[in-house]
Every structure is written in structure tokens, then in C-alpha cells.
């Protein structure tokens, strides 16, 4: 028996089937979302439904928008956290090392993700999971003050080293890991009181933002501008709330991952919602004339050129006069127009590369994009880690290992989570389904925040429903047909990108621009073939092709591929 097999828990059969069924279902949702961006510029990601959709294409886009969007990458993140906990549990039960094999597992996933992004498709999420998994290790076991040291060094580099501004994104992501680790692992209290030190940090930070809000606009040119007043008040509220919650819900220790996970995911969403509502209903900003905007355009372009060259912006000089409110409004509008122009140019370049570019040109473009977006993954990892922790809690408490004992919990998840989560997305769609450039009180940010908040309960509701179906006695229990699809999730996920890029991109099939309704049929046709193939393959082999490679790297051994006939 190989080392990888000895690490399997005693009651693995039912738990693994439940996880694989959910994973197979999640794979369908991921493909329904991803295929759109094989037929639409990747630069449009996050802009919502195209306003030009009509008829069946609009219905297909809208139903995916409210039932699928954002609910399946969160599900995959939840499953990734469960897989992390499964591997840890197996290692503990077998008395084997966990850290070294898992570090190899993360490194392999990062390589898979980088290759996927560069050679197949720029919408990869595997590299994001690798970064999130590395941060999860720091969160669970590293000393918070050691991670804080890394944050400080990164922040200093971002501030003083020319061209190192991207390091600031790394510092931000790791600072969130520091705070989460502080809550999860620290037992230090303030004197003899019950208040933990991280609560004191939140309260002090909240007091600081309140002082800034109080001084905004009150000190003239020597103080904070009046525009920061409401943003600082919003941050004060959330810092005070986080401080209170981190104090109130610190104990018992075993419930911290369940509480921290949703908090890490939902807190940025509620802040986003608050700023969206502020944009919609807050005080009106000063407006600038077209002449002022034209002058500001010159300044904004010069600032961007200086930033690309690693030089300070012209207006950053110490003797530069302070701008009036209308001049600041002109600069905001100028930057908004420049951003819009850059987006349109990027969109045109994406379309040209996808439809008429060679494979080599696309690879070069994606390689450049990948290098640029790597630091941003540390900020995105905050959301991913939240879902990881929730999945970790599901497995470590035995809920996913013995789902038949927790069916009432899964029933609550389905009955509450799906109506609330999907309903919130439908309500958000009445506000807006796409971003409107140049609209002063655009409700899209508010709508997106509402939808992303609803994604968490909807995701949990879908998981609950699948587990209930799996344990039912009727024909709905045949949902287990998705288990082989889920067991080969990595292979099937990469196959989606391979098939789609060969079919849609100009260097191969050239079918770019497939209507949205037709895309749905394409997805289910490919998924049906993959279900059949996965059943056939796993009847003969122990692992999918990419799963075999990943397992070999993780355990640094050659797993037995072919099944032995009984």
C-alpha cells in the first residue's frame, strides 16, 4: 500500500462521494460562467450583463447572472478548504508529515495556474487558490508578529523603492492575514480584563478614523479634505463593529474558524455596499466645467506617464498649490474618462488578439498580464481564505465526514440559503445589471455588493441541497452521477479551457461570438461528454491524468495509475 493510500481516513467513502458530487456540480457552474469570456473580452470581467442582450440570450444571461455568478467560485473555494482539512486529517490519523507535502501541493497548483493563464486562458483561478492556500498556512500556524514583519517590509518597499508600488497589494493582503491570525490564535488579554488585544487595535484604529472624519474640512488647506468625511465615518463604524465582534465571539476556540471565515468574506462586501449607497445617496460632489476637465486631462495624462516612468507626479511637488473642490472634481472626471478610454482600448486589443491574433501573440500578451496581476492575488486571497476557513470547519467538525448525521443542518442551509441568497441577487438586479460609465450616481456598485453578499448563503444552500439529494431515496439521489466528474475536477476544468480556446479563438476554430443561449447548450454538451468519459476513465484508472500528476508531486512518489481488476 502506498503512502498516499495509508493517509485515507477510516470512513472516507461516503464523505468523499459527497465532496465529489458537490465538486462536479460546481464544475458545471464554473463552466457556465467562464464560457462567456471565451466569447467576450476578458477586460469586461466584472462589468455585468452586456446591455445589448435580447430575447433568449438575455434570459440565458440573466438566469446565469442571478443563479450562477459568484456562487460557484465560492463553492470551489469552500471545497478547497475542505480538501485542505481532509489532507490534514489524513496526515494526523496516519501520523505523517503534513506541511512538506502540502507545500509541494501548493507549488504544483501555482505552476498549473500560471501555465493555464499563460498558455490557455487568462481567467485562471488556480493560481489564486495557490496564493490563498499559502496565506492560509500563515494564518493557521505562523506567528502573527512574524507575518506583521513581512507586511512592514513590503509596505516600506512600496513606499520608497521606485516602481515597487505593486508590493503594496502584497502588504495589504498579508495585513489581513495578520489580523485574522491574531484573532484565531492569540490568547493575550488586556491586563486582567476579558478584552483581547486585537479588539484594542480595532478600537484605536476606529478612533483614528473618527478623528480624521472630524477634522475633514475643518482645518482648511492644512487638514483632510471634506470629501473623506463620510468614507472615514463608514470605516469607523466597521472598525468598531469588528472590534466588538472579535471580543464578543472569541470563545469557544473551536468555533473561531466558522466565525472568522464568513467575516473575512462578508466584511469587504458590506464596506463595498456602504460606499455604493454613499455614491447613490450621499452629498452631491462639486461639478467642474468642461474647460476645467480639459485642463485636468493634461495633468492626469502627465501623472500617468510619470508613474509609468517611476517618477513622482508633477502635482506631488511640495510647493504645488492645493486644489479647489471644483479642480478636484475636474481631476476625478479626467481620470474617469482616461480609465474609460483605456478600457475601450484594452477591449479592442483583446478582441483583435482573440479573433485574429496568432497563438504566440496571445501567449506573449497573457504572460505580460500574468506578471502584472500576481500582486493583486494577495488582496483577493482575503475573500478566498474566508471560504477556505469555512470549508476547513465543515470537515474538522465531522459534518462533511458524516453528512448523514447532520441532515437537519443541510436542510436549513438549503431552505434558508437558496431563497435568501438568490433573492438578494434578484433584488440587486432591479437596481442594475451592468456598469454605466460616466453615470454620477451609478447603482451598479450597490447592486454588485448585494449580489456578492448573497453569494455566500446561496453557495451554502446549493451545497446543502446536493447533500440532501445524495441522501434521498428517490431518483434525485442519482445526482451521484456527478461524483466521477468531481473526482477529475482539475483535469475537467483545464479541459474546458483547452476545448473552448481551440473552438472559439481565431488561431484555431474561430467561432468567437457565440450567442449566450447557445453557449449554455455548448456547456451541457461538453459536460455530458465529460461525465461519460470520467465514468469510463475511473473504471480503469485510479486518478484523472492531472490529478495523478498533482498527487505524484504532492507525495513525491509515483501513484499506481491503473486499477487492478477484481
Coordinates of C-alpha atoms in Angstrom, one line a residue:
X1 CA 0.0 0.0 0.0
X2 CA 1.4 3.4 -1.0
X3 CA 1.9 6.2 1.5
X4 CA -0.9 8.2 -0.2
X5 CA -3.3 5.4 0.5
X6 CA -2.4 5.0 4.1
X7 CA -3.4 8.6 4.7
X8 CA -7.1 8.0 3.9
X9 CA -9.4 8.3 6.9
X10 CA -11.4 5.2 8.0
X11 CA -14.8 6.4 6.9
X12 CA -13.7 8.1 3.7
X13 CA -16.2 6.5 1.3
X14 CA -19.3 8.5 2.0
X15 CA -17.5 11.8 2.7
X16 CA -15.5 11.6 -0.5
X17 CA -18.6 10.9 -2.5
X18 CA -20.4 13.9 -1.0
X19 CA -17.4 16.2 -1.7
X20 CA -17.0 14.9 -5.3
X21 CA -20.7 15.3 -6.1
X22 CA -20.5 18.9 -4.9
X23 CA -17.3 19.4 -6.8
X24 CA -18.8 18.0 -10.0
X25 CA -21.8 20.3 -9.6
X26 CA -19.5 23.3 -9.0
X27 CA -17.6 22.5 -12.2
X28 CA -20.8 23.0 -14.2
X29 CA -21.4 26.4 -12.7
X30 CA -17.8 27.5 -13.3
X31 CA -18.0 26.5 -17.0
X32 CA -21.3 28.3 -17.4
X33 CA -19.6 31.5 -16.2
X34 CA -16.2 31.0 -17.9
X35 CA -17.5 30.3 -21.4
X36 CA -18.9 33.8 -21.6
X37 CA -15.4 35.2 -21.5
X38 CA -14.2 32.9 -24.3
X39 CA -16.8 34.9 -26.3
X40 CA -16.3 38.3 -24.7
X41 CA -13.1 40.3 -23.9
X42 CA -11.7 39.3 -20.6
X43 CA -11.3 43.0 -19.8
X44 CA -15.1 43.1 -19.4
X45 CA -14.9 40.8 -16.4
X46 CA -16.9 42.4 -13.6
X47 CA -18.9 44.8 -15.7
X48 CA -22.1 42.7 -15.5
X49 CA -24.6 41.8 -18.3
X50 CA -24.0 43.2 -21.7
X51 CA -26.8 45.8 -22.2
X52 CA -27.2 44.6 -25.8
X53 CA -28.6 41.2 -25.0
X54 CA -32.1 40.4 -26.2
X55 CA -34.6 37.6 -26.2
X56 CA -33.3 34.1 -25.4
X57 CA -29.7 35.5 -25.0
X58 CA -31.0 37.9 -22.3
X59 CA -32.8 35.2 -20.4
X60 CA -29.8 32.9 -20.5
X61 CA -27.5 35.7 -19.4
X62 CA -29.9 36.9 -16.7
X63 CA -30.6 33.4 -15.2
X64 CA -26.8 32.7 -15.0
X65 CA -26.3 36.2 -13.6
X66 CA -28.7 35.6 -10.6
X67 CA -28.3 31.8 -10.2
X68 CA -24.7 31.2 -11.0
X69 CA -22.5 34.3 -11.0
X70 CA -20.2 34.4 -7.9
X71 CA -21.8 31.3 -6.3
X72 CA -19.5 28.7 -7.8
X73 CA -16.1 30.1 -7.3
X74 CA -17.1 30.5 -3.7
X75 CA -18.2 26.9 -3.7
X76 CA -14.9 25.7 -5.2
X77 CA -13.1 27.8 -2.5
X78 CA -15.3 26.1 0.1
X79 CA -14.3 22.7 -1.4
X80 CA -10.7 23.7 -1.5
X81 CA -10.8 24.4 2.3
X82 CA -12.4 21.0 2.8
X83 CA -9.7 19.4 0.8
X84 CA -7.1 21.1 2.9
X85 CA -8.8 19.8 6.1
X86 CA -9.1 16.3 4.6
X87 CA -5.4 16.1 3.9
X88 CA -4.6 17.4 7.3
X89 CA -6.9 14.9 9.0
X90 CA -5.4 12.0 7.0
X91 CA -1.9 13.1 7.9
X92 CA -2.8 13.3 11.6
X93 CA -4.5 9.9 11.6
X94 CA -1.6 8.3 9.7
X95 CA 1.0 10.0 11.9
X96 CA 2.6 11.5 8.8
X97 CA 4.1 14.9 7.9
X98 CA 1.6 17.4 6.5
X99 CA 3.5 20.6 5.9
X100 CA 6.1 19.5 3.4
X101 CA 3.6 17.6 1.1
X102 CA 1.2 20.4 1.3
X103 CA 3.8 23.0 0.3
X104 CA 4.6 20.8 -2.7
X105 CA 0.9 20.7 -3.4
X106 CA 0.6 24.5 -3.4
X107 CA 3.7 24.9 -5.5
X108 CA 2.4 22.5 -8.1
X109 CA -1.0 24.3 -8.1
X110 CA 0.8 27.6 -8.6
X111 CA 2.6 26.2 -11.6
X112 CA -0.6 24.7 -13.1
X113 CA -2.3 28.1 -12.6
X114 CA 0.5 30.1 -14.2
X115 CA 0.6 27.7 -17.2
X116 CA -3.2 27.7 -17.5
X117 CA -3.2 31.5 -17.5
X118 CA -0.4 32.0 -20.0
X119 CA -0.9 29.1 -22.4
X120 CA -4.7 28.6 -22.4
X121 CA -6.9 31.3 -20.8
X122 CA -6.4 34.5 -18.7
X123 CA -9.4 33.8 -16.4
X124 CA -7.5 31.3 -14.3
X125 CA -8.3 30.9 -10.6
X126 CA -5.8 28.0 -9.8
X127 CA -3.0 30.5 -9.1
X128 CA -5.3 32.5 -6.8
X129 CA -6.0 29.3 -4.9
X130 CA -2.3 28.6 -4.5
X131 CA -1.7 32.1 -3.1
X132 CA -4.7 31.7 -0.8
X133 CA -3.5 28.3 0.4
X134 CA -0.1 29.7 1.2
X135 CA -1.7 32.6 3.2
X136 CA -3.9 30.0 4.9
X137 CA -0.9 28.2 6.2
X138 CA 0.5 31.5 7.6
X139 CA -2.9 32.3 9.2
X140 CA -3.2 28.9 10.9
X141 CA 0.4 28.3 12.1
X142 CA 2.7 31.3 11.6
X143 CA 3.2 33.8 14.5
X144 CA 1.2 36.9 13.7
X145 CA 4.1 39.1 14.6
X146 CA 6.3 37.3 12.1
X147 CA 3.8 38.0 9.3
X148 CA 3.5 41.6 10.5
X149 CA 7.2 41.9 9.9
X150 CA 6.8 40.8 6.3
X151 CA 3.9 43.4 6.0
X152 CA 6.1 46.2 7.3
X153 CA 9.0 45.3 5.0
X154 CA 6.6 45.1 2.0
X155 CA 5.0 48.5 2.9
X156 CA 8.4 50.2 3.2
X157 CA 9.4 48.8 -0.2
X158 CA 6.2 50.0 -1.8
X159 CA 6.8 53.5 -0.3
X160 CA 10.5 54.1 -1.0
X161 CA 11.5 51.8 -3.9
X162 CA 10.7 53.3 -7.3
X163 CA 8.4 51.1 -9.3
X164 CA 7.6 48.8 -6.4
X165 CA 4.0 50.1 -5.8
X166 CA 2.6 46.6 -6.6
X167 CA 4.3 45.4 -3.4
X168 CA 1.6 47.4 -1.6
X169 CA -1.1 45.0 -2.8
X170 CA 1.0 42.2 -1.2
X171 CA 1.3 44.2 2.0
X172 CA -2.5 44.7 2.1
X173 CA -3.3 41.1 1.7
X174 CA -0.8 39.9 4.3
X175 CA -2.0 42.6 6.7
X176 CA -5.5 41.0 6.6
X177 CA -3.8 37.6 7.3
X178 CA -2.1 39.2 10.3
X179 CA -5.4 40.4 11.8
X180 CA -7.1 37.1 11.1
X181 CA -4.2 35.1 12.6
X182 CA -4.3 37.4 15.6
X183 CA -7.9 36.7 16.2
X184 CA -7.6 32.9 15.5
X185 CA -4.5 32.1 17.6
X186 CA -3.9 34.8 20.2
X187 CA -5.0 34.4 23.8
X188 CA -3.4 37.6 25.1
X189 CA -5.8 39.8 27.1
X190 CA -5.6 43.4 28.3
X191 CA -4.4 43.1 31.9
X192 CA -7.0 41.1 33.9
X193 CA -9.9 42.1 31.7
X194 CA -11.5 39.8 29.1
X195 CA -10.7 42.2 26.2
X196 CA -8.2 40.8 23.7
X197 CA -5.5 43.0 22.3
X198 CA -6.8 42.7 18.8
X199 CA -10.0 44.3 19.9
X200 CA -8.0 47.2 21.3
X201 CA -6.3 47.6 17.9
X202 CA -9.7 47.8 16.1
X203 CA -11.0 50.4 18.6
X204 CA -7.8 52.5 18.3
X205 CA -7.9 52.4 14.5
X206 CA -11.6 53.3 14.6
X207 CA -10.8 56.2 16.9
X208 CA -8.2 57.4 14.5
X209 CA -10.5 57.3 11.5
X210 CA -13.1 59.2 13.6
X211 CA -10.6 61.9 14.3
X212 CA -9.9 62.2 10.6
X213 CA -13.6 62.4 9.9
X214 CA -14.0 65.2 12.5
X215 CA -11.1 67.2 11.1
X216 CA -12.1 66.8 7.4
X217 CA -12.9 70.2 6.0
X218 CA -12.5 71.9 9.4
X219 CA -8.8 72.9 9.1
X220 CA -8.9 74.4 5.6
X221 CA -5.9 73.5 3.4
X222 CA -3.9 72.1 6.3
X223 CA -6.4 69.3 7.1
X224 CA -8.0 66.4 5.4
X225 CA -10.4 67.3 2.5
X226 CA -14.1 67.3 3.2
X227 CA -14.6 64.5 0.7
X228 CA -13.1 62.0 3.1
X229 CA -15.6 62.7 5.9
X230 CA -18.2 60.1 5.1
X231 CA -15.7 57.4 4.0
X232 CA -13.9 57.8 7.3
X233 CA -17.2 57.6 9.2
X234 CA -18.0 54.4 7.4
X235 CA -14.6 52.9 8.2
X236 CA -15.1 54.0 11.9
X237 CA -18.3 52.1 12.1
X238 CA -16.8 48.9 10.6
X239 CA -13.7 49.0 12.8
X240 CA -15.8 49.5 15.9
X241 CA -18.1 46.6 14.8
X242 CA -15.2 44.3 14.1
X243 CA -13.6 45.1 17.4
X244 CA -16.8 44.3 19.3
X245 CA -17.5 41.1 17.3
X246 CA -13.9 39.9 17.8
X247 CA -14.3 40.4 21.6
X248 CA -17.9 39.0 21.9
X249 CA -17.3 35.9 19.7
X250 CA -13.7 35.0 20.5
X251 CA -14.7 31.9 22.5
X252 CA -15.0 28.9 22.3
X253 CA -11.8 28.3 20.4
X254 CA -13.2 25.6 18.1
X255 CA -15.8 27.9 16.7
X256 CA -13.4 30.6 15.6
X257 CA -12.8 29.3 12.0
X258 CA -16.6 29.2 11.5
X259 CA -16.9 32.8 12.6
X260 CA -13.8 34.2 11.0
X261 CA -14.5 32.6 7.6
X262 CA -17.8 34.4 6.9
X263 CA -16.4 37.6 8.5
X264 CA -13.4 37.7 6.1
X265 CA -15.7 37.2 3.1
X266 CA -18.6 39.4 4.1
X267 CA -16.8 42.4 5.7
X268 CA -15.4 43.7 2.4
X269 CA -18.8 43.2 0.8
X270 CA -20.6 45.2 3.4
X271 CA -18.0 48.0 3.1
X272 CA -18.5 47.9 -0.6
X273 CA -22.3 48.2 -0.1
X274 CA -21.8 51.1 2.2
X275 CA -19.7 53.0 -0.3
X276 CA -22.1 52.1 -3.1
X277 CA -25.0 53.6 -1.0
X278 CA -22.9 56.6 -0.3
X279 CA -22.3 57.1 -4.0
X280 CA -26.1 56.8 -4.7
X281 CA -27.5 58.9 -1.8
X282 CA -24.6 60.8 -0.3
X283 CA -23.9 64.5 -0.6
X284 CA -23.5 65.8 -4.1
X285 CA -20.0 66.4 -5.2
X286 CA -18.9 69.6 -6.8
X287 CA -19.1 69.7 -10.6
X288 CA -16.4 71.1 -12.9
X289 CA -16.8 72.8 -16.2
X290 CA -15.6 71.2 -19.5
X291 CA -12.8 73.7 -19.6
X292 CA -11.6 72.6 -16.1
X293 CA -11.9 69.0 -17.2
X294 CA -9.9 69.6 -20.3
X295 CA -7.1 71.2 -18.3
X296 CA -7.2 68.4 -15.8
X297 CA -6.9 65.8 -18.6
X298 CA -3.4 67.3 -19.4
X299 CA -2.4 66.9 -15.7
X300 CA -3.8 63.4 -15.4
X301 CA -2.0 62.2 -18.5
X302 CA 1.3 63.7 -17.3
X303 CA 0.8 62.0 -13.9
X304 CA 0.2 58.6 -15.6
X305 CA 3.3 59.0 -17.8
X306 CA 5.3 59.9 -14.7
X307 CA 4.0 56.8 -12.9
X308 CA 5.0 54.5 -15.8
X309 CA 8.5 56.0 -15.7
X310 CA 8.8 55.6 -12.0
X311 CA 8.9 59.3 -11.3
X312 CA 6.8 61.4 -8.9
X313 CA 3.7 63.1 -10.4
X314 CA 4.1 66.8 -11.2
X315 CA 1.4 67.8 -8.7
X316 CA 3.2 66.0 -5.9
X317 CA 5.7 68.8 -5.5
X318 CA 5.7 70.4 -2.1
X319 CA 5.1 73.9 -3.5
X320 CA 2.2 72.8 -5.7
X321 CA -0.9 74.8 -4.7
X322 CA -3.8 73.0 -3.1
X323 CA -6.7 72.3 -5.5
X324 CA -10.1 73.8 -5.0
X325 CA -13.1 71.5 -4.8
X326 CA -14.1 72.1 -8.4
X327 CA -10.5 71.4 -9.6
X328 CA -10.5 68.2 -7.6
X329 CA -13.8 67.3 -9.3
X330 CA -12.3 68.1 -12.7
X331 CA -9.3 65.8 -11.9
X332 CA -11.7 62.9 -10.9
X333 CA -13.7 63.3 -14.1
X334 CA -10.5 63.4 -16.2
X335 CA -9.2 60.2 -14.6
X336 CA -12.6 58.6 -15.1
X337 CA -12.5 59.5 -18.8
X338 CA -9.0 58.2 -19.1
X339 CA -9.9 55.0 -17.4
X340 CA -12.9 54.6 -19.8
X341 CA -10.6 55.2 -22.8
X342 CA -8.0 52.7 -21.5
X343 CA -10.7 50.1 -21.0
X344 CA -12.0 50.6 -24.6
X345 CA -8.5 50.4 -25.9
X346 CA -7.9 47.2 -23.9
X347 CA -11.2 45.8 -25.0
X348 CA -10.3 46.4 -28.7
X349 CA -6.8 44.9 -28.2
X350 CA -8.4 41.8 -26.5
X351 CA -10.9 41.4 -29.4
X352 CA -8.2 41.7 -32.0
X353 CA -5.9 39.3 -30.3
X354 CA -8.6 36.7 -29.7
X355 CA -10.1 36.9 -33.2
X356 CA -7.2 37.5 -35.5
X357 CA -4.0 37.0 -33.4
X358 CA -1.7 34.1 -33.5
X359 CA -1.3 31.7 -30.6
X360 CA 2.2 33.0 -30.0
X361 CA 0.9 36.6 -29.8
X362 CA -1.8 35.5 -27.3
X363 CA 0.7 33.7 -25.1
X364 CA 3.0 36.8 -25.0
X365 CA 0.1 39.0 -24.1
X366 CA -1.1 36.7 -21.3
X367 CA 2.4 36.3 -19.9
X368 CA 2.7 40.0 -19.6
X369 CA -0.8 40.3 -18.0
X370 CA 0.0 37.4 -15.5
X371 CA 3.2 39.2 -14.3
X372 CA 1.2 42.3 -13.7
X373 CA -1.7 40.8 -11.8
X374 CA 0.2 38.5 -9.4
X375 CA 0.5 41.0 -6.6
X376 CA -3.3 41.6 -6.7
X377 CA -3.9 37.9 -5.8
X378 CA -2.8 38.7 -2.2
X379 CA -5.8 41.1 -1.9
X380 CA -8.2 38.6 -3.5
X381 CA -6.9 35.9 -1.1
X382 CA -8.7 37.6 1.7
X383 CA -12.0 36.5 0.2
X384 CA -10.7 33.1 -0.7
X385 CA -9.3 32.4 2.8
X386 CA -12.7 33.2 4.3
X387 CA -14.2 30.4 2.2
X388 CA -11.2 28.1 2.9
X389 CA -11.8 28.5 6.7
X390 CA -15.5 27.7 6.4
X391 CA -14.7 24.6 4.4
X392 CA -12.0 23.7 6.9
X393 CA -14.5 23.9 9.8
X394 CA -17.0 21.7 7.9
X395 CA -14.5 18.9 7.7
X396 CA -12.7 19.3 11.1
X397 CA -16.1 19.1 12.9
X398 CA -17.0 15.9 11.1
X399 CA -20.0 17.4 9.3
X400 CA -18.8 16.5 5.8
X401 CA -17.2 13.3 7.0
X402 CA -20.6 12.1 8.4
X403 CA -23.2 14.1 6.4
X404 CA -26.0 11.6 7.2
X405 CA -25.7 12.6 10.9
X406 CA -26.2 16.3 10.0
X407 CA -29.0 16.3 7.5
X408 CA -31.1 18.9 9.6
X409 CA -28.2 21.3 9.2
X410 CA -28.0 20.8 5.4
X411 CA -31.8 21.2 5.2
X412 CA -31.6 24.5 7.0
X413 CA -28.7 25.6 4.6
X414 CA -30.9 24.8 1.6
X415 CA -34.2 26.1 2.8
X416 CA -32.7 29.4 4.1
X417 CA -29.6 29.9 2.0
X418 CA -31.0 29.5 -1.5
X419 CA -34.1 31.7 -1.2
X420 CA -32.2 34.4 0.7
X421 CA -29.0 34.4 -1.4
X422 CA -30.7 34.1 -4.8
X423 CA -33.4 36.5 -3.7
X424 CA -30.9 39.1 -2.8
X425 CA -29.3 38.8 -6.2
X426 CA -32.7 39.2 -7.9
X427 CA -33.4 42.3 -5.8
X428 CA -30.0 43.7 -6.8
X429 CA -30.7 43.1 -10.5
X430 CA -33.6 45.6 -10.2
X431 CA -31.1 48.2 -9.3
X432 CA -28.6 47.5 -12.1
X433 CA -27.2 44.6 -14.0
X434 CA -24.3 46.4 -15.7
X435 CA -22.0 49.3 -15.0
X436 CA -22.8 52.6 -16.7
X437 CA -19.6 54.7 -17.4
X438 CA -20.0 58.4 -16.6
X439 CA -23.1 58.0 -14.5
X440 CA -22.7 60.1 -11.4
X441 CA -24.9 58.0 -9.1
X442 CA -24.4 54.6 -10.8
X443 CA -26.2 52.0 -8.6
X444 CA -24.1 49.1 -10.0
X445 CA -21.6 49.0 -7.1
X446 CA -24.5 48.8 -4.7
X447 CA -26.1 46.0 -6.8
X448 CA -22.9 44.1 -7.1
X449 CA -22.3 44.3 -3.3
X450 CA -25.8 43.0 -2.6
X451 CA -25.2 40.1 -5.0
X452 CA -21.8 39.2 -3.6
X453 CA -23.3 39.2 -0.1
X454 CA -26.0 36.8 -1.3
X455 CA -23.4 34.6 -2.9
X456 CA -22.4 33.1 0.4
X457 CA -25.8 31.9 1.6
X458 CA -26.7 30.7 -1.9
X459 CA -23.4 28.8 -2.2
X460 CA -24.1 27.1 1.2
X461 CA -27.7 26.5 0.2
X462 CA -26.6 24.7 -3.0
X463 CA -24.2 22.5 -1.0
X464 CA -27.0 21.7 1.5
X465 CA -29.4 20.8 -1.4
X466 CA -26.9 18.5 -3.1
X467 CA -26.1 16.6 0.2
X468 CA -29.9 16.2 0.8
X469 CA -30.4 14.9 -2.8
X470 CA -27.5 12.5 -2.4
X471 CA -29.1 11.0 0.8
X472 CA -32.6 10.8 -0.6
X473 CA -34.2 7.5 -1.5
X474 CA -35.8 8.6 -4.8
X475 CA -34.5 9.2 -8.3
X476 CA -33.0 12.5 -7.2
X477 CA -30.2 10.5 -5.5
X478 CA -28.9 9.9 -9.0
X479 CA -27.1 13.2 -8.6
X480 CA -24.2 10.9 -7.5
X481 CA -23.6 10.5 -11.3
X482 CA -21.6 13.8 -10.9
X483 CA -19.1 12.2 -8.5
X484 CA -16.6 11.0 -11.2
X485 CA -16.8 14.4 -12.8
X486 CA -15.8 15.9 -9.5
X487 CA -13.1 13.4 -8.8
X488 CA -11.4 14.6 -12.0
X489 CA -12.2 18.3 -11.4
X490 CA -8.7 19.6 -12.2
X491 CA -8.5 17.6 -15.5
X492 CA -12.0 18.6 -16.5
X493 CA -11.5 22.3 -15.6
X494 CA -8.4 22.5 -17.7
X495 CA -10.1 20.6 -20.5
X496 CA -12.8 23.3 -20.5
X497 CA -10.2 25.9 -21.3
X498 CA -8.5 23.7 -23.9
X499 CA -11.6 22.9 -25.8
X500 CA -13.0 26.4 -25.6
X501 CA -9.8 28.1 -26.7
X502 CA -9.5 25.7 -29.6
X503 CA -13.1 26.2 -30.7
X504 CA -13.6 29.9 -30.2
X505 CA -10.2 31.6 -30.7
X506 CA -9.1 32.9 -34.1
X507 CA -5.9 30.9 -34.2
X508 CA -7.9 27.7 -34.2
X509 CA -11.7 27.2 -34.7
X510 CA -12.5 30.9 -35.0
X511 CA -16.1 30.6 -33.6
X512 CA -15.7 33.7 -31.3
X513 CA -19.0 35.5 -30.5
X514 CA -21.3 32.5 -29.9
X515 CA -24.7 33.8 -28.5
X516 CA -25.3 33.4 -24.8
X517 CA -28.2 31.0 -25.1
X518 CA -26.2 28.8 -27.5
X519 CA -23.3 28.9 -25.0
X520 CA -25.5 27.1 -22.4
X521 CA -26.1 24.3 -24.9
X522 CA -22.4 24.1 -25.6
X523 CA -21.6 23.8 -21.9
X524 CA -24.1 21.0 -21.2
X525 CA -22.9 19.1 -24.3
X526 CA -19.3 19.2 -23.1
X527 CA -20.3 18.4 -19.6
X528 CA -22.3 15.3 -20.7
X529 CA -19.3 14.1 -22.7
X530 CA -17.1 14.6 -19.6
X531 CA -19.5 12.8 -17.3
X532 CA -19.4 9.8 -19.6
X533 CA -15.6 10.0 -20.1
X534 CA -15.0 10.4 -16.3
X535 CA -17.0 7.3 -15.5
X536 CA -15.2 5.3 -18.2
X537 CA -11.7 6.6 -17.2
X538 CA -12.2 6.0 -13.4
X539 CA -13.4 2.5 -14.1
X540 CA -10.0 1.7 -15.4
X541 CA -7.7 4.2 -13.6
X542 CA -7.4 5.4 -10.0
X543 CA -7.0 9.1 -10.9
X544 CA -7.6 11.6 -13.6
X545 CA -4.5 12.5 -15.6
X546 CA -3.8 15.9 -14.0
X547 CA -4.9 14.5 -10.6
X548 CA -2.2 11.8 -11.0
X549 CA 0.5 14.4 -11.7
X550 CA -0.7 16.6 -8.8
X551 CA -0.7 13.7 -6.4
X552 CA 2.8 12.5 -7.6
X553 CA 4.2 15.9 -6.9
X554 CA 2.4 16.3 -3.5
X555 CA 3.6 13.0 -2.1
X556 CA 6.8 12.8 -4.1
X557 CA 6.1 9.3 -5.3
X558 CA 4.6 7.6 -8.3
X559 CA 1.0 6.6 -7.5
X560 CA -0.4 3.4 -9.1
X561 CA -2.5 4.6 -12.0
X562 CA -4.2 1.6 -13.4
X563 CA -6.9 -0.1 -11.4
X564 CA -6.4 -3.8 -10.6
X565 CA -9.3 -5.9 -11.9
X566 CA -11.1 -7.9 -9.2

